[in-house]
Amino acid sequence: AQKITQTQPGMFVQEKEAVTLDCTYDTSDPSYGLFWYKQPSSGEMIFLIYQGSYDQQNATEGRYSLNFQKARKSANLVISASQLGDSAMYFCAMREGPAETSYDKVIFGPGTSLSVIP
Amino acid sequence: DGGITQSPKYLFRKEGQNVTLSCEQNLNHDAMYWYRQDPGQGLRLIYYSQIVNDFQKGDIAEGYSVSREKKESFPLTVTSAQKNPTAFYLCASSPDRGQKPQHFGDGTRLSIL
């Protein structure tokens, strides 16, 4: 079964506008971490933001914030004030298991292609 | 600067050949991973290793082999048994403990001649 779902294969946003990229996940483990990565056309994977399952507050990193709705198993990425350089593929990922253990297999979603329009 | 180095950036393979993709990290990370990415798709886990001399199969291990003789190195061999090897291969590492993000190399693009 698909553990990470990203239902938007492609998204467009006007420059300087905000955009939300959806991510839902499936796990029965109470301890897990959620990650968002950006992949420009050059191919490298860039870590953007992290949310732990026990974190009380939504994560924020500069223009990136994570709208974490635990009961709905949703971890949407919000990019504020979009820039042309934000055009890329965006991947949601999950690592199951408590932070203290060595189990750290990471599962990636299929990705969303974001295009920022001038 | 610490990081992950993958080489070569581009690799071409003839039918029936084995090829080895290099991945080296100087981040002192315990865990290392190999992913395959096909055009327009997400990452699929091939193999991962949490400690030297130990590794586990991921979701698509058939036709691939790895070794972890040193903490810094996790080479991936694409064998002739892998019938559709053309893809983008990404190596990653992370601290073994804690919810830390993975660090990725720049990838190797493998093509069949």
PDB file of C-alpha atoms in Angstrom:
ATOM      1  CA  ALA A   1       0.000   0.000   0.000  1.00  0.00           C
ATOM      2  CA  GLN A   2       1.178   3.527  -0.745  1.00  0.00           C
ATOM      3  CA  LYS A   3       2.568   4.994   2.431  1.00  0.00           C
ATOM      4  CA  ILE A   4       3.089   8.527   1.131  1.00  0.00           C
ATOM      5  CA  THR A   5       0.571  10.138  -1.209  1.00  0.00           C
ATOM      6  CA  GLN A   6       1.113  13.371  -3.099  1.00  0.00           C
ATOM      7  CA  THR A   7      -2.032  13.916  -5.135  1.00  0.00           C
ATOM      8  CA  GLN A   8      -0.817  16.892  -7.165  1.00  0.00           C
ATOM      9  CA  PRO A   9       1.482  15.747  -9.966  1.00  0.00           C
ATOM     10  CA  GLY A  10       1.916  19.340 -11.137  1.00  0.00           C
ATOM     11  CA  MET A  11       1.200  22.773  -9.690  1.00  0.00           C
ATOM     12  CA  PHE A  12       1.504  26.339 -10.977  1.00  0.00           C
ATOM     13  CA  VAL A  13       1.840  29.436  -8.829  1.00  0.00           C
ATOM     14  CA  GLN A  14       2.290  33.096  -9.616  1.00  0.00           C
ATOM     15  CA  GLU A  15       5.523  34.654  -8.441  1.00  0.00           C
ATOM     16  CA  LYS A  16       5.206  36.203  -4.942  1.00  0.00           C
ATOM     17  CA  GLU A  17       2.078  34.174  -4.175  1.00  0.00           C
ATOM     18  CA  ALA A  18       1.874  31.392  -1.583  1.00  0.00           C
ATOM     19  CA  VAL A  19       1.372  27.749  -2.572  1.00  0.00           C
ATOM     20  CA  THR A  20       0.459  24.589  -0.661  1.00  0.00           C
ATOM     21  CA  LEU A  21       1.759  21.188  -1.689  1.00  0.00           C
ATOM     22  CA  ASP A  22      -0.236  18.277  -0.306  1.00  0.00           C
ATOM     23  CA  CYS A  23       1.115  15.199   1.417  1.00  0.00           C
ATOM     24  CA  THR A  24      -0.772  12.464   3.237  1.00  0.00           C
ATOM     25  CA  TYR A  25       0.839   9.469   4.868  1.00  0.00           C
ATOM     26  CA  ASP A  26      -0.079   6.132   6.311  1.00  0.00           C
ATOM     27  CA  THR A  27       1.534   4.597   9.365  1.00  0.00           C
ATOM     28  CA  SER A  28       0.489   2.701  12.455  1.00  0.00           C
ATOM     29  CA  ASP A  29       3.676   3.649  14.292  1.00  0.00           C
ATOM     30  CA  PRO A  30       3.098   6.431  16.860  1.00  0.00           C
ATOM     31  CA  SER A  31       6.665   7.669  16.342  1.00  0.00           C
ATOM     32  CA  TYR A  32       7.687   8.982  12.961  1.00  0.00           C
ATOM     33  CA  GLY A  33       9.264  11.919  11.203  1.00  0.00           C
ATOM     34  CA  LEU A  34       8.149  13.733   8.101  1.00  0.00           C
ATOM     35  CA  PHE A  35      10.501  15.492   5.672  1.00  0.00           C
ATOM     36  CA  TRP A  36      10.168  17.653   2.602  1.00  0.00           C
ATOM     37  CA  TYR A  37      12.859  17.774  -0.072  1.00  0.00           C
ATOM     38  CA  LYS A  38      13.269  19.928  -3.168  1.00  0.00           C
ATOM     39  CA  GLN A  39      14.801  18.553  -6.367  1.00  0.00           C
ATOM     40  CA  PRO A  40      15.729  21.135  -9.026  1.00  0.00           C
ATOM     41  CA  SER A  41      16.208  20.061 -12.628  1.00  0.00           C
ATOM     42  CA  SER A  42      19.913  19.505 -11.915  1.00  0.00           C
ATOM     43  CA  GLY A  43      18.929  16.486  -9.820  1.00  0.00           C
ATOM     44  CA  GLU A  44      20.293  17.111  -6.340  1.00  0.00           C
ATOM     45  CA  MET A  45      17.966  16.621  -3.377  1.00  0.00           C
ATOM     46  CA  ILE A  46      17.765  19.571  -0.984  1.00  0.00           C
ATOM     47  CA  PHE A  47      16.338  19.131   2.510  1.00  0.00           C
ATOM     48  CA  LEU A  48      13.727  21.792   3.319  1.00  0.00           C
ATOM     49  CA  ILE A  49      11.889  21.053   6.557  1.00  0.00           C
ATOM     50  CA  TYR A  50      11.223  18.383   9.182  1.00  0.00           C
ATOM     51  CA  GLN A  51       8.241  17.601  11.453  1.00  0.00           C
ATOM     52  CA  GLY A  52       8.300  15.029  14.240  1.00  0.00           C
ATOM     53  CA  SER A  53       5.148  13.166  15.150  1.00  0.00           C
ATOM     54  CA  TYR A  54       5.326  14.415  18.740  1.00  0.00           C
ATOM     55  CA  ASP A  55       6.164  18.006  17.886  1.00  0.00           C
ATOM     56  CA  GLN A  56       3.517  20.295  19.321  1.00  0.00           C
ATOM     57  CA  GLN A  57       4.053  23.112  16.872  1.00  0.00           C
ATOM     58  CA  ASN A  58       4.121  23.191  13.095  1.00  0.00           C
ATOM     59  CA  ALA A  59       7.648  23.414  11.715  1.00  0.00           C
ATOM     60  CA  THR A  60       8.836  26.555   9.951  1.00  0.00           C
ATOM     61  CA  GLU A  61      12.062  27.304   8.063  1.00  0.00           C
ATOM     62  CA  GLY A  62      12.199  30.705   6.443  1.00  0.00           C
ATOM     63  CA  ARG A  63       9.608  30.777   3.635  1.00  0.00           C
ATOM     64  CA  TYR A  64       8.717  27.130   4.231  1.00  0.00           C
ATOM     65  CA  SER A  65       6.176  25.962   6.774  1.00  0.00           C
ATOM     66  CA  LEU A  66       4.552  22.635   7.379  1.00  0.00           C
ATOM     67  CA  ASN A  67       0.816  22.372   8.025  1.00  0.00           C
ATOM     68  CA  PHE A  68       0.814  19.242  10.188  1.00  0.00           C
ATOM     69  CA  GLN A  69      -2.602  17.703  10.900  1.00  0.00           C
ATOM     70  CA  LYS A  70      -1.814  14.521  12.783  1.00  0.00           C
ATOM     71  CA  ALA A  71      -5.367  13.173  13.049  1.00  0.00           C
ATOM     72  CA  ARG A  72      -5.791  13.504   9.298  1.00  0.00           C
ATOM     73  CA  LYS A  73      -2.262  12.162   8.654  1.00  0.00           C
ATOM     74  CA  SER A  74      -1.517  15.188   6.575  1.00  0.00           C
ATOM     75  CA  ALA A  75       1.739  17.163   6.290  1.00  0.00           C
ATOM     76  CA  ASN A  76       1.307  19.843   3.670  1.00  0.00           C
ATOM     77  CA  LEU A  77       4.182  22.124   2.687  1.00  0.00           C
ATOM     78  CA  VAL A  78       3.419  25.825   2.407  1.00  0.00           C
ATOM     79  CA  ILE A  79       5.794  28.032   0.446  1.00  0.00           C
ATOM     80  CA  SER A  80       5.202  31.733   0.973  1.00  0.00           C
ATOM     81  CA  ALA A  81       6.189  34.487  -1.471  1.00  0.00           C
ATOM     82  CA  SER A  82       7.113  32.100  -4.296  1.00  0.00           C
ATOM     83  CA  GLN A  83      10.238  32.828  -6.289  1.00  0.00           C
ATOM     84  CA  LEU A  84      11.252  31.685  -9.759  1.00  0.00           C
ATOM     85  CA  GLY A  85      13.953  29.564  -8.156  1.00  0.00           C
ATOM     86  CA  ASP A  86      11.290  27.555  -6.344  1.00  0.00           C
ATOM     87  CA  SER A  87      10.405  25.796  -9.610  1.00  0.00           C
ATOM     88  CA  ALA A  88      11.351  22.174  -8.931  1.00  0.00           C
ATOM     89  CA  MET A  89      10.069  18.769  -7.890  1.00  0.00           C
ATOM     90  CA  TYR A  90       9.041  18.520  -4.237  1.00  0.00           C
ATOM     91  CA  PHE A  91       9.045  15.241  -2.346  1.00  0.00           C
ATOM     92  CA  CYS A  92       7.404  14.361   0.927  1.00  0.00           C
ATOM     93  CA  ALA A  93       9.128  11.587   2.898  1.00  0.00           C
ATOM     94  CA  MET A  94       8.553   9.665   6.113  1.00  0.00           C
ATOM     95  CA  ARG A  95      10.801   7.800   8.522  1.00  0.00           C
ATOM     96  CA  GLU A  96       8.996   5.434  10.880  1.00  0.00           C
ATOM     97  CA  GLY A  97      10.136   4.488  14.356  1.00  0.00           C
ATOM     98  CA  PRO A  98      11.204   6.311  17.509  1.00  0.00           C
ATOM     99  CA  ALA A  99      13.982   8.832  17.225  1.00  0.00           C
ATOM    100  CA  GLU A 100      16.130   6.843  19.660  1.00  0.00           C
ATOM    101  CA  THR A 101      16.230   3.624  17.651  1.00  0.00           C
ATOM    102  CA  SER A 102      18.404   2.732  14.739  1.00  0.00           C
ATOM    103  CA  TYR A 103      15.504   1.955  12.413  1.00  0.00           C
ATOM    104  CA  ASP A 104      15.645   4.687   9.865  1.00  0.00           C
ATOM    105  CA  LYS A 105      14.292   3.493   6.534  1.00  0.00           C
ATOM    106  CA  VAL A 106      12.883   6.498   4.701  1.00  0.00           C
ATOM    107  CA  ILE A 107       9.938   6.279   2.296  1.00  0.00           C
ATOM    108  CA  PHE A 108       9.387   8.906  -0.402  1.00  0.00           C
ATOM    109  CA  GLY A 109       6.213  10.041  -2.103  1.00  0.00           C
ATOM    110  CA  PRO A 110       5.907  10.353  -5.902  1.00  0.00           C
ATOM    111  CA  GLY A 111       6.543  14.096  -5.864  1.00  0.00           C
ATOM    112  CA  THR A 112       4.847  17.281  -7.061  1.00  0.00           C
ATOM    113  CA  SER A 113       6.263  19.403  -9.862  1.00  0.00           C
ATOM    114  CA  LEU A 114       5.976  23.101  -9.012  1.00  0.00           C
ATOM    115  CA  SER A 115       6.271  25.782 -11.673  1.00  0.00           C
ATOM    116  CA  VAL A 116       6.493  29.425 -10.654  1.00  0.00           C
ATOM    117  CA  ILE A 117       5.143  31.819 -13.268  1.00  0.00           C
ATOM    118  CA  PRO A 118       6.636  35.326 -13.563  1.00  0.00           C
TER     119      PRO A 118
ATOM    120  CA  ASP B   1      33.247  21.001   3.602  1.00  0.00           C
ATOM    121  CA  GLY B   2      31.547  17.748   4.516  1.00  0.00           C
ATOM    122  CA  GLY B   3      29.341  16.061   2.010  1.00  0.00           C
ATOM    123  CA  ILE B   4      28.583  13.107  -0.219  1.00  0.00           C
ATOM    124  CA  THR B   5      30.436  12.503  -3.457  1.00  0.00           C
ATOM    125  CA  GLN B   6      29.005  10.330  -6.180  1.00  0.00           C
ATOM    126  CA  SER B   7      30.979   9.366  -9.236  1.00  0.00           C
ATOM    127  CA  PRO B   8      30.801   9.309 -12.126  1.00  0.00           C
ATOM    128  CA  LYS B   9      28.120  11.870 -12.932  1.00  0.00           C
ATOM    129  CA  TYR B  10      27.255  10.056 -16.170  1.00  0.00           C
ATOM    130  CA  LEU B  11      27.823   6.370 -16.893  1.00  0.00           C
ATOM    131  CA  PHE B  12      27.168   4.255 -19.934  1.00  0.00           C
ATOM    132  CA  ARG B  13      26.854   0.498 -19.856  1.00  0.00           C
ATOM    133  CA  LYS B  14      26.853  -2.093 -22.553  1.00  0.00           C
ATOM    134  CA  GLU B  15      24.416  -4.955 -22.446  1.00  0.00           C
ATOM    135  CA  GLY B  16      25.656  -7.753 -20.168  1.00  0.00           C
ATOM    136  CA  GLN B  17      28.134  -5.587 -18.259  1.00  0.00           C
ATOM    137  CA  ASN B  18      28.316  -4.971 -14.544  1.00  0.00           C
ATOM    138  CA  VAL B  19      29.026  -1.390 -13.516  1.00  0.00           C
ATOM    139  CA  THR B  20      29.831   0.064 -10.115  1.00  0.00           C
ATOM    140  CA  LEU B  21      28.659   3.461  -8.889  1.00  0.00           C
ATOM    141  CA  SER B  22      30.771   5.110  -6.244  1.00  0.00           C
ATOM    142  CA  CYS B  23      29.444   6.881  -3.128  1.00  0.00           C
ATOM    143  CA  GLU B  24      31.729   8.406  -0.500  1.00  0.00           C
ATOM    144  CA  GLN B  25      30.783  10.547   2.512  1.00  0.00           C
ATOM    145  CA  ASN B  26      32.881  12.457   5.014  1.00  0.00           C
ATOM    146  CA  LEU B  27      30.011  13.394   7.322  1.00  0.00           C
ATOM    147  CA  ASN B  28      30.751  10.559   9.764  1.00  0.00           C
ATOM    148  CA  HIS B  29      27.225   9.278   9.201  1.00  0.00           C
ATOM    149  CA  ASP B  30      26.385   5.717  10.161  1.00  0.00           C
ATOM    150  CA  ALA B  31      23.575   5.066   7.699  1.00  0.00           C
ATOM    151  CA  MET B  32      23.874   5.106   3.922  1.00  0.00           C
ATOM    152  CA  TYR B  33      21.299   4.513   1.196  1.00  0.00           C
ATOM    153  CA  TRP B  34      20.937   3.939  -2.523  1.00  0.00           C
ATOM    154  CA  TYR B  35      17.868   5.117  -4.409  1.00  0.00           C
ATOM    155  CA  ARG B  36      16.762   4.772  -7.982  1.00  0.00           C
ATOM    156  CA  GLN B  37      14.730   7.494  -9.688  1.00  0.00           C
ATOM    157  CA  ASP B  38      13.010   7.039 -13.038  1.00  0.00           C
ATOM    158  CA  PRO B  39      11.892  10.053 -15.100  1.00  0.00           C
ATOM    159  CA  GLY B  40       8.992  11.911 -13.502  1.00  0.00           C
ATOM    160  CA  GLN B  41       8.862   9.566 -10.547  1.00  0.00           C
ATOM    161  CA  GLY B  42       9.846   9.454  -6.913  1.00  0.00           C
ATOM    162  CA  LEU B  43      12.739   7.691  -5.237  1.00  0.00           C
ATOM    163  CA  ARG B  44      12.714   3.955  -4.696  1.00  0.00           C
ATOM    164  CA  LEU B  45      15.033   2.367  -2.159  1.00  0.00           C
ATOM    165  CA  ILE B  46      17.487  -0.194  -3.505  1.00  0.00           C
ATOM    166  CA  TYR B  47      19.691  -0.965  -0.481  1.00  0.00           C
ATOM    167  CA  TYR B  48      20.551   0.645   2.820  1.00  0.00           C
ATOM    168  CA  SER B  49      23.201   0.113   5.449  1.00  0.00           C
ATOM    169  CA  GLN B  50      23.090   1.162   9.082  1.00  0.00           C
ATOM    170  CA  ILE B  51      26.559  -0.047  10.030  1.00  0.00           C
ATOM    171  CA  VAL B  52      29.794  -1.268   8.469  1.00  0.00           C
ATOM    172  CA  ASN B  53      29.624  -4.815   7.075  1.00  0.00           C
ATOM    173  CA  ASP B  54      25.845  -4.873   7.277  1.00  0.00           C
ATOM    174  CA  PHE B  55      23.180  -3.867   4.776  1.00  0.00           C
ATOM    175  CA  GLN B  56      19.539  -4.577   4.014  1.00  0.00           C
ATOM    176  CA  LYS B  57      17.541  -4.883   0.818  1.00  0.00           C
ATOM    177  CA  GLY B  58      15.155  -2.125  -0.038  1.00  0.00           C
ATOM    178  CA  ASP B  59      12.103  -2.341  -2.261  1.00  0.00           C
ATOM    179  CA  ILE B  60      13.886  -2.985  -5.580  1.00  0.00           C
ATOM    180  CA  ALA B  61      17.131  -4.839  -4.736  1.00  0.00           C
ATOM    181  CA  GLU B  62      16.960  -7.417  -7.551  1.00  0.00           C
ATOM    182  CA  GLY B  63      19.818  -6.972 -10.006  1.00  0.00           C
ATOM    183  CA  TYR B  64      21.855  -4.820  -7.631  1.00  0.00           C
ATOM    184  CA  SER B  65      24.550  -5.518  -5.053  1.00  0.00           C
ATOM    185  CA  VAL B  66      26.334  -3.390  -2.448  1.00  0.00           C
ATOM    186  CA  SER B  67      29.154  -3.570   0.049  1.00  0.00           C
ATOM    187  CA  ARG B  68      29.971  -1.573   3.177  1.00  0.00           C
ATOM    188  CA  GLU B  69      33.560  -2.317   4.075  1.00  0.00           C
ATOM    189  CA  LYS B  70      34.221   1.201   5.340  1.00  0.00           C
ATOM    190  CA  LYS B  71      31.977   3.687   7.072  1.00  0.00           C
ATOM    191  CA  GLU B  72      32.701   6.294   4.412  1.00  0.00           C
ATOM    192  CA  SER B  73      31.960   4.183   1.358  1.00  0.00           C
ATOM    193  CA  PHE B  74      28.874   2.419  -0.002  1.00  0.00           C
ATOM    194  CA  PRO B  75      29.383   1.391  -3.636  1.00  0.00           C
ATOM    195  CA  LEU B  76      26.496   0.071  -5.718  1.00  0.00           C
ATOM    196  CA  THR B  77      27.004  -2.520  -8.457  1.00  0.00           C
ATOM    197  CA  VAL B  78      24.401  -2.721 -11.186  1.00  0.00           C
ATOM    198  CA  THR B  79      24.658  -6.267 -12.479  1.00  0.00           C
ATOM    199  CA  SER B  80      23.715  -7.696 -15.843  1.00  0.00           C
ATOM    200  CA  ALA B  81      20.701  -9.221 -14.076  1.00  0.00           C
ATOM    201  CA  GLN B  82      19.146  -5.763 -13.859  1.00  0.00           C
ATOM    202  CA  LYS B  83      17.237  -5.696 -17.126  1.00  0.00           C
ATOM    203  CA  ASN B  84      16.252  -2.049 -17.104  1.00  0.00           C
ATOM    204  CA  PRO B  85      19.106  -0.162 -15.443  1.00  0.00           C
ATOM    205  CA  THR B  86      18.684   3.187 -17.211  1.00  0.00           C
ATOM    206  CA  ALA B  87      17.844   5.616 -14.399  1.00  0.00           C
ATOM    207  CA  PHE B  88      19.148   8.307 -12.090  1.00  0.00           C
ATOM    208  CA  TYR B  89      20.838   6.882  -8.995  1.00  0.00           C
ATOM    209  CA  LEU B  90      21.068   8.832  -5.767  1.00  0.00           C
ATOM    210  CA  CYS B  91      23.172   7.996  -2.747  1.00  0.00           C
ATOM    211  CA  ALA B  92      22.308   9.393   0.675  1.00  0.00           C
ATOM    212  CA  SER B  93      23.539   9.248   4.252  1.00  0.00           C
ATOM    213  CA  SER B  94      22.162  10.157   7.652  1.00  0.00           C
ATOM    214  CA  PRO B  95      23.095   9.904  11.323  1.00  0.00           C
ATOM    215  CA  ASP B  96      21.820   6.540  12.460  1.00  0.00           C
ATOM    216  CA  ARG B  97      19.960   7.807  15.463  1.00  0.00           C
ATOM    217  CA  GLY B  98      17.455  10.581  15.700  1.00  0.00           C
ATOM    218  CA  GLN B  99      15.091  12.049  13.194  1.00  0.00           C
ATOM    219  CA  LYS B 100      17.730  13.720  11.097  1.00  0.00           C
ATOM    220  CA  PRO B 101      17.357  14.449   7.384  1.00  0.00           C
ATOM    221  CA  GLN B 102      19.254  12.545   4.791  1.00  0.00           C
ATOM    222  CA  HIS B 103      22.077  14.230   2.907  1.00  0.00           C
ATOM    223  CA  PHE B 104      22.213  13.408  -0.784  1.00  0.00           C
ATOM    224  CA  GLY B 105      24.922  13.242  -3.403  1.00  0.00           C
ATOM    225  CA  ASP B 106      24.465  14.844  -6.812  1.00  0.00           C
ATOM    226  CA  GLY B 107      23.528  11.547  -8.443  1.00  0.00           C
ATOM    227  CA  THR B 108      24.745   9.341 -11.288  1.00  0.00           C
ATOM    228  CA  ARG B 109      22.841   9.028 -14.570  1.00  0.00           C
ATOM    229  CA  LEU B 110      23.225   5.516 -15.966  1.00  0.00           C
ATOM    230  CA  SER B 111      22.354   4.752 -19.574  1.00  0.00           C
ATOM    231  CA  ILE B 112      22.488   1.628 -21.718  1.00  0.00           C
ATOM    232  CA  LEU B 113      24.465   1.796 -24.967  1.00  0.00           C
TER     233      LEU B 113
END
